[in-house]
XYZ file of C-alpha atoms in Angstrom:
709
model
C -22.862 -0.328 17.031
C -19.178 -1.082 16.544
C -18.037 -2.050 13.041
C -21.383 -0.945 11.573
C -20.429 2.648 10.860
C -21.214 3.403 7.219
C -19.266 6.645 7.170
C -15.769 6.727 5.726
C -13.209 8.393 7.967
C -10.244 10.404 6.792
C -8.889 11.129 10.271
C -6.967 8.322 12.023
C -7.756 9.883 15.406
C -11.456 9.073 14.924
C -10.541 5.494 14.059
C -8.497 5.204 17.254
C -11.311 6.718 19.313
C -13.773 4.089 18.090
C -11.230 1.317 18.645
C -10.735 2.331 22.267
C -14.475 2.588 22.847
C -14.805 -0.942 21.524
C -11.913 -2.311 23.585
C -13.063 -0.651 26.817
C -16.654 -1.772 26.357
C -15.841 -5.415 27.126
C -16.941 -5.674 30.726
C -13.371 -6.325 31.883
C -12.901 -4.882 35.366
C -9.112 -5.128 35.064
C -8.866 -2.890 32.034
C -5.784 -0.648 32.195
C -6.330 3.064 32.410
C -3.339 3.493 30.123
C -2.948 1.895 26.706
C -0.669 -1.138 26.513
C 0.470 -2.779 23.306
C 2.475 -5.789 22.124
C 4.199 -5.709 18.722
C 5.566 -8.746 16.871
C 8.004 -7.929 14.085
C 8.443 -9.280 10.598
C 10.847 -12.094 9.811
C 8.793 -14.967 8.415
C 8.428 -18.212 10.328
C 11.484 -17.222 12.416
C 9.679 -14.185 13.796
C 6.480 -16.172 14.321
C 8.396 -18.730 16.404
C 10.111 -16.107 18.575
C 6.870 -14.152 18.934
C 5.091 -17.281 20.127
C 7.668 -17.753 22.893
C 7.319 -14.097 23.896
C 3.535 -14.413 24.217
C 3.809 -17.658 26.198
C 6.136 -16.022 28.707
C 3.886 -12.968 29.057
C 0.906 -15.233 29.720
C 2.836 -17.156 32.380
C 3.916 -14.109 34.375
C 3.001 -14.697 38.074
C 0.215 -12.637 39.537
C -1.461 -11.588 36.330
C -1.010 -12.512 32.688
C 0.660 -9.558 31.000
C -0.847 -10.562 27.663
C -4.327 -10.214 29.182
C -3.456 -6.606 30.032
C -2.553 -5.726 26.441
C -5.068 -3.502 24.694
C -3.434 -3.956 21.293
C -1.608 -6.696 19.428
C 0.204 -5.105 16.490
C 1.763 -7.491 13.971
C 3.647 -7.199 10.734
C 4.730 -9.786 8.175
C 5.871 -13.025 9.884
C 4.691 -11.741 13.248
C 1.214 -11.762 11.746
C 1.329 -15.550 11.346
C 1.324 -16.172 15.078
C -0.685 -13.039 15.878
C -3.433 -14.177 13.523
C -3.316 -17.638 15.084
C -4.030 -16.088 18.488
C -6.824 -13.921 17.078
C -8.368 -16.918 15.297
C -8.390 -19.286 18.263
C -9.594 -16.586 20.666
C -12.525 -16.303 18.260
C -12.950 -20.009 17.525
C -12.112 -21.539 20.908
C -9.940 -24.446 21.994
C -9.937 -27.797 20.147
C -12.231 -29.322 22.794
C -14.799 -26.574 22.190
C -14.134 -24.589 25.376
C -13.459 -20.850 25.413
C -9.915 -19.663 24.765
C -8.321 -16.707 26.529
C -5.081 -15.032 27.510
C -4.674 -16.622 30.939
C -2.417 -19.637 31.627
C -5.365 -22.020 31.954
C -6.977 -21.193 28.603
C -4.198 -19.784 26.423
C -4.667 -21.573 23.081
C -1.033 -21.541 21.916
C 0.520 -23.696 24.627
C 0.239 -24.185 28.373
C 3.143 -24.388 30.815
C 3.977 -27.926 31.895
C 2.068 -29.592 29.066
C 3.871 -32.110 26.864
C 2.931 -33.743 23.595
C 2.696 -37.121 25.356
C 2.314 -36.382 29.068
C -0.668 -33.983 28.723
C -1.345 -33.445 25.011
C -4.709 -31.668 25.367
C -3.072 -28.473 26.631
C -0.713 -28.203 23.668
C -2.692 -29.473 20.679
C -2.549 -26.205 18.724
C 1.084 -25.576 19.644
C 2.070 -29.101 18.608
C 0.251 -28.756 15.306
C 1.990 -25.473 14.441
C 5.365 -26.777 15.645
C 5.075 -29.931 13.536
C 3.993 -27.965 10.458
C 6.597 -25.179 10.474
C 7.494 -26.409 6.998
C 4.214 -24.808 5.964
C 4.936 -24.334 2.247
C 5.460 -28.091 1.798
C 2.878 -29.780 4.047
C 2.802 -33.013 2.011
C -0.347 -34.798 0.830
C 0.576 -33.948 -2.762
C 1.640 -30.365 -1.984
C 5.360 -30.892 -2.374
C 8.353 -29.423 -4.214
C 7.033 -30.321 -7.706
C 3.681 -28.748 -6.841
C 5.330 -25.596 -5.492
C 7.562 -25.395 -8.559
C 4.594 -26.041 -10.841
C 2.544 -23.232 -9.289
C 5.426 -20.793 -9.734
C 6.121 -21.799 -13.345
C 2.452 -21.779 -14.360
C 2.034 -18.312 -12.865
C 5.057 -17.110 -14.838
C 3.840 -18.805 -18.027
C 0.392 -17.203 -17.973
C 1.888 -13.771 -17.352
C 4.495 -14.125 -20.104
C 1.858 -15.413 -22.519
C -0.450 -12.451 -21.947
C 2.278 -9.831 -22.325
C 3.989 -11.628 -25.236
C 0.674 -12.028 -27.039
C -0.090 -8.352 -26.466
C 3.257 -7.421 -28.015
C 2.612 -9.756 -30.963
C -0.717 -8.039 -31.610
C 0.884 -4.602 -31.356
C 3.731 -5.463 -33.737
C 1.410 -7.284 -36.139
C -0.758 -4.186 -36.318
C 2.382 -2.076 -36.854
C 3.436 -4.282 -39.756
C -0.032 -4.151 -41.265
C 0.105 -0.348 -41.411
C 3.647 -0.398 -42.784
C 5.742 0.779 -39.854
C 8.282 -1.977 -40.488
C 8.170 -1.812 -44.306
C 11.376 -1.358 -46.319
C 12.173 1.176 -49.018
C 14.881 0.655 -51.620
C 17.548 3.315 -52.178
C 16.259 6.331 -54.072
C 12.579 5.643 -53.381
C 12.092 7.917 -50.372
C 10.995 11.309 -51.775
C 13.442 10.716 -54.645
C 16.475 11.009 -52.330
C 19.194 8.338 -52.301
C 19.113 6.670 -48.849
C 20.207 3.324 -47.447
C 17.291 0.922 -46.899
C 15.524 1.665 -43.610
C 12.138 0.796 -42.104
C 9.761 3.712 -41.665
C 10.175 3.403 -37.885
C 13.794 4.497 -38.245
C 12.684 7.640 -40.040
C 10.322 8.321 -37.143
C 13.327 8.421 -34.819
C 15.008 10.931 -37.091
C 11.794 12.957 -37.081
C 11.745 12.872 -33.249
C 15.300 14.184 -33.175
C 14.350 17.003 -35.512
C 11.367 17.790 -33.263
C 13.590 17.875 -30.180
C 16.052 20.247 -31.824
C 13.219 22.490 -33.004
C 11.475 22.331 -29.631
C 14.667 23.198 -27.765
C 15.175 26.204 -30.013
C 11.510 27.219 -29.728
C 11.327 27.020 -25.919
C 14.680 28.757 -25.630
C 13.530 31.681 -27.795
C 10.174 31.998 -26.005
C 11.834 31.773 -22.615
C 14.494 34.405 -23.077
C 12.947 36.799 -25.624
C 9.180 36.878 -25.724
C 8.107 36.323 -22.118
C 8.254 37.921 -18.680
C 10.074 36.308 -15.748
C 7.086 34.257 -14.461
C 6.084 32.961 -17.880
C 9.698 32.209 -18.724
C 9.980 30.020 -15.639
C 6.733 28.158 -16.406
C 7.757 27.718 -20.016
C 11.092 26.265 -18.930
C 9.240 23.617 -16.925
C 6.958 22.798 -19.876
C 9.982 22.489 -22.121
C 11.783 20.144 -19.718
C 8.714 17.906 -19.458
C 8.318 17.839 -23.234
C 11.967 16.958 -23.826
C 11.836 14.167 -21.249
C 8.772 12.662 -22.940
C 10.346 12.977 -26.380
C 13.491 11.172 -25.293
C 11.411 8.337 -23.851
C 9.693 7.972 -27.214
C 13.050 7.984 -28.969
C 14.400 5.227 -26.740
C 11.293 3.104 -27.265
C 11.374 3.669 -31.010
C 15.091 2.835 -31.140
C 14.422 -0.409 -29.311
C 11.731 -1.351 -31.806
C 13.877 -0.391 -34.787
C 16.709 -2.581 -33.537
C 14.448 -5.639 -33.806
C 14.593 -5.433 -37.569
C 18.359 -5.312 -37.684
C 18.890 -8.011 -35.049
C 16.571 -10.251 -37.039
C 18.549 -9.505 -40.209
C 21.886 -10.254 -38.498
C 20.728 -13.700 -37.350
C 21.045 -15.804 -40.539
C 18.549 -18.635 -39.975
C 15.283 -19.049 -38.112
C 16.675 -21.421 -35.479
C 19.231 -18.774 -34.525
C 16.511 -16.143 -34.235
C 14.359 -18.437 -32.067
C 17.340 -19.420 -29.889
C 18.237 -15.776 -29.289
C 14.649 -14.851 -28.399
C 13.899 -17.823 -26.139
C 17.382 -17.730 -24.614
C 16.873 -14.113 -23.581
C 13.517 -14.910 -21.993
C 14.901 -17.967 -20.203
C 17.917 -16.077 -18.862
C 15.742 -13.274 -17.533
C 13.270 -15.735 -16.012
C 15.995 -17.713 -14.217
C 17.540 -14.540 -12.792
C 14.081 -13.354 -11.772
C 13.355 -16.626 -9.961
C 16.680 -16.494 -8.153
C 16.154 -12.868 -7.139
C 12.636 -13.678 -5.951
C 13.987 -16.419 -3.698
C 16.777 -14.234 -2.310
C 14.511 -11.227 -1.809
C 12.394 -13.149 0.695
C 15.223 -12.270 3.069
C 14.260 -8.662 3.778
C 17.891 -7.604 4.332
C 19.391 -9.320 1.261
C 19.518 -7.851 -2.236
C 20.455 -11.229 -3.700
C 22.405 -10.783 -6.919
C 24.439 -7.653 -7.673
C 22.133 -4.862 -8.723
C 23.673 -4.441 -12.176
C 23.078 -8.158 -12.915
C 19.395 -7.749 -12.078
C 19.155 -4.693 -14.334
C 20.817 -6.535 -17.206
C 18.545 -9.552 -16.712
C 15.455 -7.329 -16.734
C 16.547 -5.642 -19.970
C 17.413 -8.969 -21.626
C 14.042 -10.465 -20.672
C 12.135 -7.469 -22.014
C 14.191 -7.461 -25.210
C 13.719 -11.224 -25.582
C 9.959 -10.751 -25.379
C 10.116 -7.990 -27.998
C 12.234 -10.100 -30.348
C 9.942 -13.107 -29.892
C 6.917 -10.929 -30.569
C 8.576 -9.493 -33.674
C 9.315 -12.974 -35.032
C 5.825 -14.268 -34.218
C 4.026 -11.209 -35.548
C 4.559 -12.372 -39.126
C 2.224 -15.314 -38.477
C -0.695 -13.137 -37.395
C -1.034 -10.777 -40.333
C -4.276 -12.307 -41.557
C -7.509 -10.972 -40.082
C -8.684 -14.351 -38.758
C -5.428 -15.262 -36.989
C -5.170 -11.739 -35.606
C -8.698 -11.829 -34.168
C -8.246 -15.303 -32.677
C -5.059 -14.256 -30.870
C -6.732 -11.029 -29.727
C -9.684 -12.985 -28.285
C -7.461 -15.458 -26.414
C -5.287 -12.630 -25.068
C -8.322 -10.738 -23.800
C -9.702 -13.843 -22.091
C -6.467 -14.510 -20.208
C -5.585 -10.860 -19.791
C -8.890 -9.568 -18.425
C -10.726 -12.506 -16.857
C -7.845 -14.088 -14.921
C -7.754 -12.674 -11.385
C -4.197 -11.679 -10.439
C -4.952 -12.330 -6.777
C -5.770 -15.962 -7.552
C -3.379 -16.958 -10.343
C -0.216 -15.620 -8.706
C 1.835 -16.762 -5.736
C -0.259 -14.769 -3.247
C -3.084 -17.293 -3.166
C -0.785 -20.281 -2.685
C 1.079 -18.456 0.065
C -2.176 -17.453 1.771
C -3.602 -20.972 1.725
C -0.469 -22.628 3.120
C -0.230 -20.080 5.960
C -3.917 -20.505 6.743
C -3.681 -24.309 6.853
C -0.861 -24.127 9.425
C -1.705 -21.189 11.659
C -5.521 -21.137 11.334
C -6.134 -24.854 11.085
C -9.493 -26.612 11.409
C -10.258 -28.337 14.711
C -10.261 -31.852 13.242
C -6.826 -31.299 11.689
C -5.447 -30.118 15.044
C -6.929 -33.055 16.945
C -5.434 -35.537 14.474
C -2.225 -33.482 14.018
C -2.533 -33.963 10.272
C -2.479 -31.342 7.559
C -5.756 -30.659 5.775
C -7.799 -27.850 4.192
C -8.702 -25.021 6.572
C -12.317 -24.674 5.469
C -13.453 -22.721 8.540
C -10.728 -20.078 8.443
C -11.139 -19.715 4.686
C -14.462 -18.002 5.383
C -13.365 -16.095 8.491
C -14.171 -12.443 7.815
C -11.871 -9.928 9.454
C -14.808 -7.915 10.799
C -15.901 -10.967 12.836
C -12.620 -11.309 14.747
C -11.828 -9.828 18.205
C -15.436 -10.409 19.184
C -15.522 -12.848 22.104
C -12.234 -11.528 23.484
C -11.805 -7.911 22.448
C -8.362 -7.597 23.938
C -5.780 -7.699 22.570
C -7.330 -5.874 19.638
C -5.419 -7.022 16.549
C -3.793 -4.435 14.257
C -2.525 -6.048 11.030
C 0.066 -3.801 9.417
C 0.438 -3.742 5.635
C 1.892 -1.328 3.089
C 0.105 0.469 0.261
C 2.470 0.843 -2.710
C 2.631 4.516 -3.745
C 5.755 4.839 -5.898
C 3.838 7.062 -8.356
C 2.157 9.247 -5.721
C 2.069 13.012 -6.369
C 2.845 13.438 -2.644
C 6.595 13.525 -2.092
C 6.488 11.752 1.277
C 4.515 8.776 -0.018
C 6.509 8.555 -3.244
C 9.851 8.790 -1.439
C 8.915 6.131 1.096
C 7.367 3.986 -1.611
C 4.108 3.720 0.298
C 2.225 4.338 3.516
C 1.107 2.338 6.535
C -2.151 0.599 5.542
C -3.925 -0.843 8.563
C -6.385 -3.750 8.686
C -8.409 -4.532 11.787
C -11.856 -5.594 12.939
C -13.347 -2.102 12.783
C -11.492 -0.202 10.068
C -9.159 -0.626 7.105
C -7.181 2.136 5.428
C -4.323 4.607 5.607
C -3.638 8.303 5.876
C -3.139 8.342 2.111
C -6.544 6.815 1.291
C -8.645 7.471 4.354
C -10.313 4.702 6.376
C -13.444 2.639 5.810
C -15.360 0.297 8.148
C -14.063 -3.232 7.602
C -17.564 -4.636 7.217
C -17.982 -2.292 4.224
C -14.552 -2.741 2.691
C -14.048 -4.776 -0.499
C -17.763 -5.583 -0.599
C -18.208 -4.185 -4.098
C -17.742 -7.184 -6.336
C -16.176 -9.404 -3.630
C -16.967 -10.766 -0.179
C -14.536 -8.509 1.689
C -11.299 -9.127 3.566
C -10.795 -12.394 5.436
C -8.360 -12.925 8.298
C -6.095 -15.260 6.253
C -6.009 -12.779 3.366
C -5.029 -9.921 5.682
C -2.385 -12.151 7.279
C -0.928 -13.078 3.868
C -0.938 -9.473 2.609
C 0.960 -8.377 5.708
C 3.610 -11.006 4.911
C 3.886 -10.358 1.153
C 7.639 -9.836 1.361
C 8.499 -9.959 -2.376
C 6.707 -7.679 -4.794
C 7.502 -5.240 -7.612
C 8.071 -1.604 -6.585
C 8.735 -2.431 -2.933
C 11.587 -3.044 -0.515
C 12.295 -3.362 3.190
C 11.499 -0.027 4.810
C 10.798 1.358 1.331
C 14.358 0.708 0.118
C 16.169 -1.893 -1.990
C 16.789 -2.950 -5.621
C 13.177 -4.044 -6.131
C 12.221 -0.361 -6.030
C 14.026 0.030 -9.386
C 11.803 0.355 -12.461
C 13.620 -2.333 -14.465
C 13.698 -4.824 -11.591
C 10.025 -4.183 -10.896
C 9.267 -4.738 -14.571
C 11.158 -8.048 -14.408
C 9.136 -9.262 -11.405
C 5.924 -7.922 -12.950
C 6.487 -9.654 -16.296
C 7.114 -12.944 -14.493
C 4.202 -12.371 -12.091
C 6.556 -13.037 -9.173
C 4.489 -11.213 -6.593
C 3.059 -11.932 -3.176
C 1.147 -8.658 -2.990
C -2.589 -8.160 -3.341
C -4.638 -5.868 -5.561
C -7.394 -4.328 -3.434
C -10.079 -1.661 -3.751
C -9.215 1.847 -2.677
C -11.141 2.774 0.498
C -11.926 6.148 -1.081
C -13.298 4.615 -4.326
C -17.046 5.036 -4.692
C -17.685 3.049 -7.856
C -17.837 -0.691 -8.373
C -14.657 -2.111 -9.880
C -15.801 -3.427 -13.302
C -13.579 -6.532 -13.291
C -11.205 -8.377 -10.972
C -7.593 -7.152 -10.992
C -6.016 -8.627 -14.089
C -2.938 -8.502 -16.296
C -4.287 -5.606 -18.361
C -6.075 -3.507 -15.718
C -4.289 -2.648 -13.461
C -1.362 -5.025 -14.066
C -0.016 -3.556 -17.310
C 0.220 0.048 -16.194
C 0.663 -0.640 -12.500
C 3.718 -2.870 -12.864
C 5.151 -2.428 -16.349
C 4.398 1.028 -17.694
C 4.203 2.860 -14.361
C 2.154 5.814 -13.233
C -0.800 3.966 -11.663
C 0.417 3.219 -8.148
C -1.113 6.253 -6.450
C -3.594 6.894 -3.663
C -6.222 8.161 -6.116
C -6.650 5.004 -8.238
C -9.588 2.665 -7.716
C -7.204 -0.312 -7.539
C -4.394 -0.206 -4.993
C -1.602 -2.678 -4.341
C -1.051 -3.891 -0.775
C 2.118 -5.662 0.357
C 4.211 -6.630 3.371
C 3.921 -4.167 6.249
C 7.712 -4.406 6.563
C 7.941 -2.442 3.334
C 6.858 0.489 5.494
C 7.913 -0.425 9.059
C 8.967 -3.896 10.209
C 8.604 -3.748 14.027
C 4.832 -3.119 14.198
C 5.718 -0.138 16.394
C 4.384 2.706 14.232
C 0.668 2.158 14.894
C 1.217 1.612 18.625
C 3.011 4.953 18.822
C 0.165 6.569 16.882
C -2.165 5.296 19.641
C 0.097 6.786 22.357
C 0.557 3.495 24.172
C 2.122 3.988 27.602
C 3.658 0.497 27.677
C 4.941 -1.129 24.495
C 6.669 -4.514 24.245
C 8.234 -5.325 20.866
C 9.439 -8.761 19.803
C 12.183 -8.004 17.269
C 13.159 -11.108 15.287
C 13.873 -9.513 11.928
C 16.967 -10.571 9.973
C 19.805 -8.605 11.573
C 22.920 -10.777 11.573
C 25.264 -7.820 12.068
C 22.997 -6.124 14.628
C 22.667 -2.872 12.726
C 19.169 -2.281 14.192
C 17.972 -0.979 10.815
C 14.324 -1.868 11.524
C 14.468 0.053 14.796
C 16.198 3.013 13.161
C 13.550 3.109 10.431
C 10.715 3.004 12.981
C 12.240 5.695 15.222
C 12.805 8.005 12.237
C 9.248 7.579 10.960
C 7.510 8.171 14.313
C 9.654 11.250 14.937
C 8.874 12.702 11.498
C 5.166 11.804 11.492
C 4.176 12.202 15.163
C 6.978 14.275 16.704
C 7.689 11.404 19.124
C 11.187 10.836 20.491
C 12.491 7.474 21.728
C 15.620 7.324 23.891
C 17.164 4.183 25.346
C 18.022 3.652 28.990
C 21.712 3.915 29.918
C 21.838 0.527 31.669
C 19.580 -1.317 29.228
C 20.702 0.199 25.945
C 21.233 -1.296 22.497
C 24.947 -1.987 23.043
C 24.015 -4.561 25.716
C 22.218 -6.579 22.995
C 25.327 -7.018 20.877
C 26.887 -10.495 20.666
C 30.018 -10.597 22.798
C 28.904 -7.852 25.199
C 28.329 -10.242 28.127
C 30.822 -10.044 31.008
C 29.562 -13.094 32.935
C 31.431 -15.970 31.281
C 34.287 -15.028 28.916
C 34.629 -18.550 27.465
C 30.907 -18.967 26.742
C 30.689 -15.390 25.519
C 33.418 -15.998 22.957
C 32.049 -19.382 21.880
C 28.381 -18.440 21.545
C 28.564 -14.671 21.155
C 26.578 -13.978 24.312
C 25.002 -10.574 24.904
C 24.681 -8.859 28.289
C 20.885 -8.650 27.956
C 18.215 -9.929 25.607
C 16.178 -6.759 25.899
C 16.578 -2.994 25.877
C 14.422 -0.323 27.509
C 13.606 3.117 26.138
C 11.529 6.078 27.234
C 8.914 7.489 24.884
C 8.151 11.198 24.861
C 4.954 11.894 22.914
C 5.616 15.624 23.224
C 1.935 16.512 23.332
C 0.079 19.122 25.370
C -0.542 16.607 28.158
C 3.133 15.700 28.434
C 2.373 12.040 27.700
C 5.240 9.641 28.397
C 5.672 5.938 27.828
C 8.089 3.025 27.957
C 9.331 0.726 25.223
C 10.759 -2.731 25.955
C 12.537 -4.199 22.932
C 13.135 -7.961 23.079
C 15.848 -8.737 20.548
C 16.797 -12.155 19.149
C 20.216 -12.629 20.685
C 21.869 -15.204 22.950
C 22.489 -14.523 26.633
C 23.765 -16.458 29.636
C 21.395 -18.808 31.450
C 19.605 -20.264 28.416
C 18.733 -23.986 28.148
C 21.486 -26.236 26.810
C 19.555 -27.189 23.665
C 19.650 -23.557 22.473
C 23.443 -23.456 22.793
C 23.594 -26.828 21.059
C 21.534 -25.532 18.173
C 23.796 -22.474 17.986
C 26.881 -24.702 17.775
C 25.385 -26.574 14.817
C 23.955 -23.456 13.139
C 26.335 -20.522 13.386
C 23.893 -17.984 11.894
C 21.312 -18.679 14.635
C 19.335 -16.658 15.761
C 19.447 -14.758 12.459
C 19.086 -17.530 9.911
C 17.928 -16.274 6.537
C 14.287 -15.341 6.128
C 14.428 -17.127 2.765
C 14.273 -20.329 4.837
C 10.543 -20.806 5.398
C 10.868 -24.550 5.884
C 11.317 -24.995 9.640
C 11.501 -28.448 11.215
C 10.625 -29.150 14.855
C 14.148 -28.536 16.166
C 14.509 -25.183 14.400
C 11.038 -23.980 15.375
C 11.582 -24.983 18.992
C 14.988 -23.281 19.222
C 13.487 -19.917 18.221
C 10.319 -20.359 20.289
C 12.265 -21.251 23.426
C 14.672 -18.359 22.828
C 11.757 -15.910 22.718
C 10.316 -17.451 25.877
C 13.588 -17.352 27.829
C 14.536 -13.803 26.810
C 11.092 -12.557 27.835
C 11.301 -14.370 31.169
C 14.721 -12.837 31.814
C 13.257 -9.442 30.996
C 10.429 -9.910 33.503
C 12.930 -10.730 36.254
C 14.670 -7.349 35.938
C 13.816 -4.551 38.357
C 13.136 -2.099 35.554
C 10.608 -4.439 33.896
C 8.890 -5.128 37.214
C 8.383 -1.406 37.632
C 7.164 -0.777 34.087
C 4.915 -3.850 33.871
C 3.822 -3.731 37.522
C 4.608 -7.384 38.156
C 6.005 -9.359 41.057
C 7.785 -12.605 40.225
C 9.621 -12.973 43.517
C 7.925 -16.326 44.087
C 8.590 -17.707 40.613
């Protein structure tokens, strides 16, 4: 019965009810009465490595695997890499064909005491992932030139479509005389300097604005009552805002004529146009690379704004120069046909960076059995067809919640528009958000496509760079000009999906014209009511994967926090706490002994010399109480495992720290981990979790006894 519900749900509580029924109906006699959940934060391959170590330690806890007691596994962004790997191999089984589980003897992602040479069978999947942490460049022809070529070709197709569209628009404008010249004395018999008609349109707009201002002012203060005056004021303000937009656009177009006249020869005109496009593209590429680090804005904001304007103006100037070659009917129609073919029939989800990113992640974290056994990269043909609704079937716990963000910068709802989006959840049973409602996963995206696969959901959750988004809903990429720059260059990792509330079949795949043109460039289409919605990194809403666990009133929550936080500002935690308090009325307060200050580098009092040299913290975890403030007085506990260095770690971790001063907060832009780097983060996650389980407070919360460990 589960996952076959044909009815759309608007209430998240009904979704949660069906999830719990599914989880509990698994024949597991050791099912907790209370809800337990594990969250793995965003942070790219760094977070995936730490999260892996956390899970390994939880599995190895004496007495009973803590991971086996988790009802939910909530992941976001990079945490979804390793979370999806667990979900996939629990579904698919171990490389030898036996059943995988969450106990030490059958945990698919590494077994204690197994080595790559001493007992390789127990660590085949772990060794494969560890040796392929450089997942974007796996070799076999997929190398730096290939990665560069994919990026450039994606940019080229996008620029061609939008440049060709501008050429057609300006050619049509020239054909109807908008850029024609009039000699002095020829305009209504009045002596004027030569101007194109478009310039006179600007003057006309100004006259209209003056007249409109006078008109609305008179009607507001003379002819109307108080209520109508107020409404008329609003109408007047909207009208004036629209008029000024038209004036700015018209002024930009008019300037093309004069810039072209000022440049004396054609080579100068071409150099100016192509130089502007190249400059904007280079800045866009650099910003795209820097923005992968969710806490870095890259270049100064004003530089990005200038680059966006220069790129847009370069495209306009190029289109203006080229438009003269398409004034004949035949050339115009040929260009229009080619533009429509590329603009409408090219699927944005396939031609952009999203697909490349998805495939590389899938080939590393959801690899085929033969690739794992040979420890060689190859296509992941099995996972490529792994539908999300088929996961969490053999082992229903932990039930995987994949957190993404629906971009809602144009939403009529202030909360969604201010945050830039809403939590959009993907799981075995349901997909959706509060903004759109929820739909059974086995019914979602089935109109015109096969639905959502596990690797696609994983890649969407990690789509860190995208127009109109930013970490926690903030950052320079929320700016209209910056978003236009990324949109023009098609530098996106996000995914265009169907709206769960849409009832009609989408007529064509998401393309540069619909919804790309209005969604990214012109604005106004990124709302919860459109048939096409844009889904991105869950960290653009909340980067700890805590939000959905709080919504489910979990009594025990463990969070692996490996987001970029070099200065330990705890911004991801602050964002999550603020959102759950505002949305659910839940308060989170940290324990006095195990508070956030004990996580800070240099807070350790054990070894002053080591503390100063390595920046050791007192603890690698903090504990907080959760007050759900409901009628039942529901309480819970949060254990936050933070990437920091403490006393008692293996020597190789300190050695790696000595050679890499930014460890354990190396930039998220580095998605090219080698074995040493991957292992340093994995072992850190393992050791911090083991230290946590040895504390009295954790023993009480997790009900464990490791006295014999």
